[in-house]
CSV table of C-alpha atoms in Angstrom, one decimal:
chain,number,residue,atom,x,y,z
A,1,UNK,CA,25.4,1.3,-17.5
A,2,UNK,CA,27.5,2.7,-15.3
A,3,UNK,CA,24.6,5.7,-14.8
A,4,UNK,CA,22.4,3.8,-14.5
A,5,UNK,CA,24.0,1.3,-11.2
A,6,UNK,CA,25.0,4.5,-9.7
A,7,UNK,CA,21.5,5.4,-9.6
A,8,UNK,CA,20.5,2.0,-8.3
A,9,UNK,CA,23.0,2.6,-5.7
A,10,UNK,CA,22.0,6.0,-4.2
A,11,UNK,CA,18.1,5.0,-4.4
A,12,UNK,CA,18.6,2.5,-2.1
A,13,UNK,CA,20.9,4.4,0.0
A,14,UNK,CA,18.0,7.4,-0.2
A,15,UNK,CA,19.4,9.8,-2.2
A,16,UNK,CA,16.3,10.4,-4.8
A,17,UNK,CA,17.6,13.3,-5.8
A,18,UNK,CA,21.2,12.0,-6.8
A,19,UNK,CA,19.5,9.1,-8.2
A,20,UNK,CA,17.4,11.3,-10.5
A,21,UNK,CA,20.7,12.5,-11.8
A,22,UNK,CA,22.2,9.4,-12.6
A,23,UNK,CA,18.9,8.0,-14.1
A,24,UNK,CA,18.6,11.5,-15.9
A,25,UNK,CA,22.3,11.1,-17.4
A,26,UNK,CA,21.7,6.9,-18.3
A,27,UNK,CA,18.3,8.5,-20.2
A,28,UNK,CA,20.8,10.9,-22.1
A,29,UNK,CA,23.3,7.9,-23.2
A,30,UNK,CA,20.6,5.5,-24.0
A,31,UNK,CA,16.9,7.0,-24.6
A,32,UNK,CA,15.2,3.5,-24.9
A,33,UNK,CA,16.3,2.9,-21.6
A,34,UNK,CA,12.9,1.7,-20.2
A,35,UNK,CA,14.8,0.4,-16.6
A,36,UNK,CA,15.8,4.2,-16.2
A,37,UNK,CA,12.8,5.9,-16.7
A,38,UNK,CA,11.4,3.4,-14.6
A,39,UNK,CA,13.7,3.9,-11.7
A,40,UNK,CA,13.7,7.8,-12.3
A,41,UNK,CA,9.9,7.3,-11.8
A,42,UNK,CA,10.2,5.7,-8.7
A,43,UNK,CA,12.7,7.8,-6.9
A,44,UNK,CA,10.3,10.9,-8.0
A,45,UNK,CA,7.4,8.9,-6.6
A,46,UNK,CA,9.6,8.8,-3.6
A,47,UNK,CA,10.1,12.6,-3.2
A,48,UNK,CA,6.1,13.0,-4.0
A,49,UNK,CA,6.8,14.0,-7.1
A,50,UNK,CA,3.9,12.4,-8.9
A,51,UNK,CA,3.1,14.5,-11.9
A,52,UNK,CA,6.8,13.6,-13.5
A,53,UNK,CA,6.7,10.0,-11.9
A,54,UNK,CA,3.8,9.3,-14.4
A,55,UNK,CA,5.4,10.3,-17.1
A,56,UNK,CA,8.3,8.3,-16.3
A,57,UNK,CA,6.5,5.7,-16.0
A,58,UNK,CA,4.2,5.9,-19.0
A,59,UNK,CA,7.6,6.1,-21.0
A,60,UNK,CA,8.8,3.5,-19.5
A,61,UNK,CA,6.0,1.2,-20.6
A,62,UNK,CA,6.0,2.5,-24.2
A,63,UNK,CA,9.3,1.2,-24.4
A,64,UNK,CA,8.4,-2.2,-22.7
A,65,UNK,CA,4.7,-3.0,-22.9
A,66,UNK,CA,5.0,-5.7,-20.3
A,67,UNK,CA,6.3,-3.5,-17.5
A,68,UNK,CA,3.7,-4.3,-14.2
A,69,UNK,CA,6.2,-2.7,-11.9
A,70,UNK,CA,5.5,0.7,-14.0
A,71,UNK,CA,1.8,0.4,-13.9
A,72,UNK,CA,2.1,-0.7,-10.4
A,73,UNK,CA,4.0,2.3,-9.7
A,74,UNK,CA,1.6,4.5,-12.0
A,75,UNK,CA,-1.8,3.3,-10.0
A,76,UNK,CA,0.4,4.3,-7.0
A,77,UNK,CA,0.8,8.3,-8.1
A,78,UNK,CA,-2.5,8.3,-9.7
A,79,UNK,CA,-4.3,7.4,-6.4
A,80,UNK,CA,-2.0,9.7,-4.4
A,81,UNK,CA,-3.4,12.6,-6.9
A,82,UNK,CA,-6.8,11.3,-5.9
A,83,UNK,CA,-7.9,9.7,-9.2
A,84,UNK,CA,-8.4,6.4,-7.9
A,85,UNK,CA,-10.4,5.3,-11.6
A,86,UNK,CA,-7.3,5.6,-13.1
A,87,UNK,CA,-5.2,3.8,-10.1
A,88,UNK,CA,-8.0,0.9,-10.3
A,89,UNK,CA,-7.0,0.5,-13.8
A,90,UNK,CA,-3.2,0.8,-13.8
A,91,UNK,CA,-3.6,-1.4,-10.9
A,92,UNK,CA,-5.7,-4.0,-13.1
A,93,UNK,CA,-3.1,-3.6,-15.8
A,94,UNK,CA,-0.4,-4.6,-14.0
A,95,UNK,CA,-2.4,-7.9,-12.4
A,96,UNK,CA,-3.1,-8.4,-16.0
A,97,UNK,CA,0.7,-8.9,-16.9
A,98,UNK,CA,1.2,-10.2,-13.2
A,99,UNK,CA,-1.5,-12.7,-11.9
A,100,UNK,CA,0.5,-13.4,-8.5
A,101,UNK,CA,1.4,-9.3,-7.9
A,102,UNK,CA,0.2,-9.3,-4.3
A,103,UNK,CA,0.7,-5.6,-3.5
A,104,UNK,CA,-1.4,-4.8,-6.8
A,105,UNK,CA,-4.2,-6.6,-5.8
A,106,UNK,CA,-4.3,-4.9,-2.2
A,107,UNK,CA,-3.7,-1.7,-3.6
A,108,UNK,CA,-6.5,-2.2,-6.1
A,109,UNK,CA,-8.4,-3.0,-3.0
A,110,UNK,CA,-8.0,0.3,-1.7
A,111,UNK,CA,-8.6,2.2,-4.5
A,112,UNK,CA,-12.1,0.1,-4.7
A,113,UNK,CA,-12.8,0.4,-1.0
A,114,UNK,CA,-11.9,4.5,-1.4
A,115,UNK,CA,-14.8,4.5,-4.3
A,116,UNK,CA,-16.9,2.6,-2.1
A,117,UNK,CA,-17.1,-0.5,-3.7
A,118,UNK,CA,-16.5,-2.6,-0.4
A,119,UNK,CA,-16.7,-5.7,-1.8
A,120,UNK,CA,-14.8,-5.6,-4.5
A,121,UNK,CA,-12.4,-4.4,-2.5
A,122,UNK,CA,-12.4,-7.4,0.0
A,123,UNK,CA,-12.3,-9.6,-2.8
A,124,UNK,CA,-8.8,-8.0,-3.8
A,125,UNK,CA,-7.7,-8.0,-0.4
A,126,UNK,CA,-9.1,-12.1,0.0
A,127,UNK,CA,-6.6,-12.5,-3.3
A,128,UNK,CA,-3.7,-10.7,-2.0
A,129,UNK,CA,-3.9,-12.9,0.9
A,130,UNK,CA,-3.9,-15.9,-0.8
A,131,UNK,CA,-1.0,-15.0,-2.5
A,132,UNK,CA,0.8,-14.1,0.3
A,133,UNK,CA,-0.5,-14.8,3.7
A,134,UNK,CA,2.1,-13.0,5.8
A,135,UNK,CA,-0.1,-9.8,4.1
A,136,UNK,CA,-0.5,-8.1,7.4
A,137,UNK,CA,-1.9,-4.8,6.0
A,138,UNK,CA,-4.1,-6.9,3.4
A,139,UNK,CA,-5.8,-8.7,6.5
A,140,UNK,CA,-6.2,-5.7,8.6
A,141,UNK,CA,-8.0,-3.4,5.4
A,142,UNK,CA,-10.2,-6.5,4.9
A,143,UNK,CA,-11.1,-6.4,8.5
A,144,UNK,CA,-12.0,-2.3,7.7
A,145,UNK,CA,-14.0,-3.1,5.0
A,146,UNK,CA,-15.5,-6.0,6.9
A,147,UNK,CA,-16.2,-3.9,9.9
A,148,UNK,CA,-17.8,-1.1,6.9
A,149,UNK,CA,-20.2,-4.2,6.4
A,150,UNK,CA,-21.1,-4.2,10.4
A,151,UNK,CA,-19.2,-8.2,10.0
A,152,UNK,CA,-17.6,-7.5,13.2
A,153,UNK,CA,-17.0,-10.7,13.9
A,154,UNK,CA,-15.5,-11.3,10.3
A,155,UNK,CA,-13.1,-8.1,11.2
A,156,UNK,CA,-12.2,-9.0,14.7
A,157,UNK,CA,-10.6,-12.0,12.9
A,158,UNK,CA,-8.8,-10.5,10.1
A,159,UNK,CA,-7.1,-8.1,12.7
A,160,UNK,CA,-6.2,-10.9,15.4
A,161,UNK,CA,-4.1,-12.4,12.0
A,162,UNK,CA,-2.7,-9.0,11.2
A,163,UNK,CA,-1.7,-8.5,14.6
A,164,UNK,CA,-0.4,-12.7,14.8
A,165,UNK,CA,1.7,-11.5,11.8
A,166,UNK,CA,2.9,-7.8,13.1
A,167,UNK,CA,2.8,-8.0,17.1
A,168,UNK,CA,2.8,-4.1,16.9
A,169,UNK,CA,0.4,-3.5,14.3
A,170,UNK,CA,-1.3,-0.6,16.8
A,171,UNK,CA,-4.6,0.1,14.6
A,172,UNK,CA,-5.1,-3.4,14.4
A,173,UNK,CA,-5.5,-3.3,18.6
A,174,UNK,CA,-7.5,0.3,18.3
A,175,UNK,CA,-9.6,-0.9,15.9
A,176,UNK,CA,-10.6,-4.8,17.2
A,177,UNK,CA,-11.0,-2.8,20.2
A,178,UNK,CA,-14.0,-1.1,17.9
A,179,UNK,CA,-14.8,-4.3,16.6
A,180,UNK,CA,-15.5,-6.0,20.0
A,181,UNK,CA,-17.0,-2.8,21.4
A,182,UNK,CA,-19.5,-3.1,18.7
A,183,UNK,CA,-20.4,-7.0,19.7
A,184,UNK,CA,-20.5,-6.4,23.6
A,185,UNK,CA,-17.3,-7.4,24.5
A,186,UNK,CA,-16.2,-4.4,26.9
A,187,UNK,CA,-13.5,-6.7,28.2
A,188,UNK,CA,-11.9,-7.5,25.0
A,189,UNK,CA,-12.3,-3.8,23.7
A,190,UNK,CA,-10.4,-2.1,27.1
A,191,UNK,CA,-7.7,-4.8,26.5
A,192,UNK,CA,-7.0,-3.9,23.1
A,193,UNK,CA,-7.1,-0.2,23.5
A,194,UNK,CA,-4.9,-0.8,26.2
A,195,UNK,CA,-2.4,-2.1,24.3
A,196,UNK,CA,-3.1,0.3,21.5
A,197,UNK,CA,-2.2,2.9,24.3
A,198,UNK,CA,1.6,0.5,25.3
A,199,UNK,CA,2.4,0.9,21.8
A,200,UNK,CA,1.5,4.8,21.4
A,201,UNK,CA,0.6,6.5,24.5
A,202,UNK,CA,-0.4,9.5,22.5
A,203,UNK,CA,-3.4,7.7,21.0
A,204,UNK,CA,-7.1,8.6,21.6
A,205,UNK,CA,-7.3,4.8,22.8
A,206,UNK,CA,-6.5,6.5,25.8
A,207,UNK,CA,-9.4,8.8,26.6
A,208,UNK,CA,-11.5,5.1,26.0
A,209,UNK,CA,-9.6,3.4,28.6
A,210,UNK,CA,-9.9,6.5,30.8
A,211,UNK,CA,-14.2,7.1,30.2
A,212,UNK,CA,-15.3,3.5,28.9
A,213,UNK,CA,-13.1,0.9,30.7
């Protein structure tokens, strides 16, 4: 409808809140609209409106049962209200309509690692890999969880392939940095917090060049 690629158009343009309106007014011309309630959802997830974004969503999937991108989107707000039992399960629902939803399976992984269940949570991150290999963030939370484990060796190489992937990836220097610190490496660890400090010279990398290097 016409509503509803207006919408479309000022979402990606930023305008939530114009998009909301448009979405809003498609919803009024056509209440099975399960595409607007799903895009309303997502501009309100957007503004941080998460309370409203679930129920968009959770319309949206009455309407079309096989909607991952709306459970995706619901494990999303839920774990940004801190319920991350419910995100685990959205998250598991979506993966369950989607078996190659690569951003479900990391963000399941963080809902697991936030629970504590570390390995559970590198297993999610191991599968969002394989699905997508250019999964810089996927790689550098396994190397957290890994480094959780005291694998420091495991970690030190998940973030050397988040930083191959993303050159500027500045926790993954500050925190191999860690890593190597950990293992003996002084040498390696004041390189990477080095660069950690090139990329933000803000960082408390700095202070550890300045005392430990």
């Amino acid at each position: 409808s016409y509503y509803f690629d207006r919408g479309i158009n000022k979402s990606e343009r930023g305008d939530h809140y114009g998009a909301i309106s448009d979405f809003t007014k498609a919803i009024e011309i056509n209440p099975k609209d399960d595409h607007a309630y799903h895009n309303r959802g997502v501009s309100r997830e957007n503004l941080g409106r998460c309370y409203e974004a679930i129920s968009d969503y959770i319309k949206a999937i009455e309407l079309k049962a096989d909607r991952s991108t709306s459970y995706h989107g619901l494990g999303n707000c839920k774990s940004q209200l801190g319920d991350e039992e419910g995100a685990k399960i959205a998250f598991s629902q979506a993966i369950e309509i989607n078996p190659q939803y690569a951003s479900a399976y990391y963000n399941r992984g963080n809902s697991k690692k936030k629970l504590n269940d570390i390995y559970g949570a590198i297993s999610d991150y191991t599968k969002a890999i394989e699905i997508n290999p250019q999964y810089a963030n996927a790689y550098y939370n396994r190397g957290i969880s890994k480094a959780n484990l005291k694998d420091y060796y495991g970690a030190i190489s998940d973030y050397t392939k988040a930083i191959e992937i993303n050159p500027n990836f500045k926790s993954g220097y500050k925190n191999r940095g860690i890593a190597k610190q950990k293992i003996g490496d002084m040498k390696g660890a004041c390189s990477d917090w080095r660069q950690t400090v090139v990329l933000s010279p803000n960082d408390d990398a700095a202070k550890w060049v300045r005392d430990e290097c």
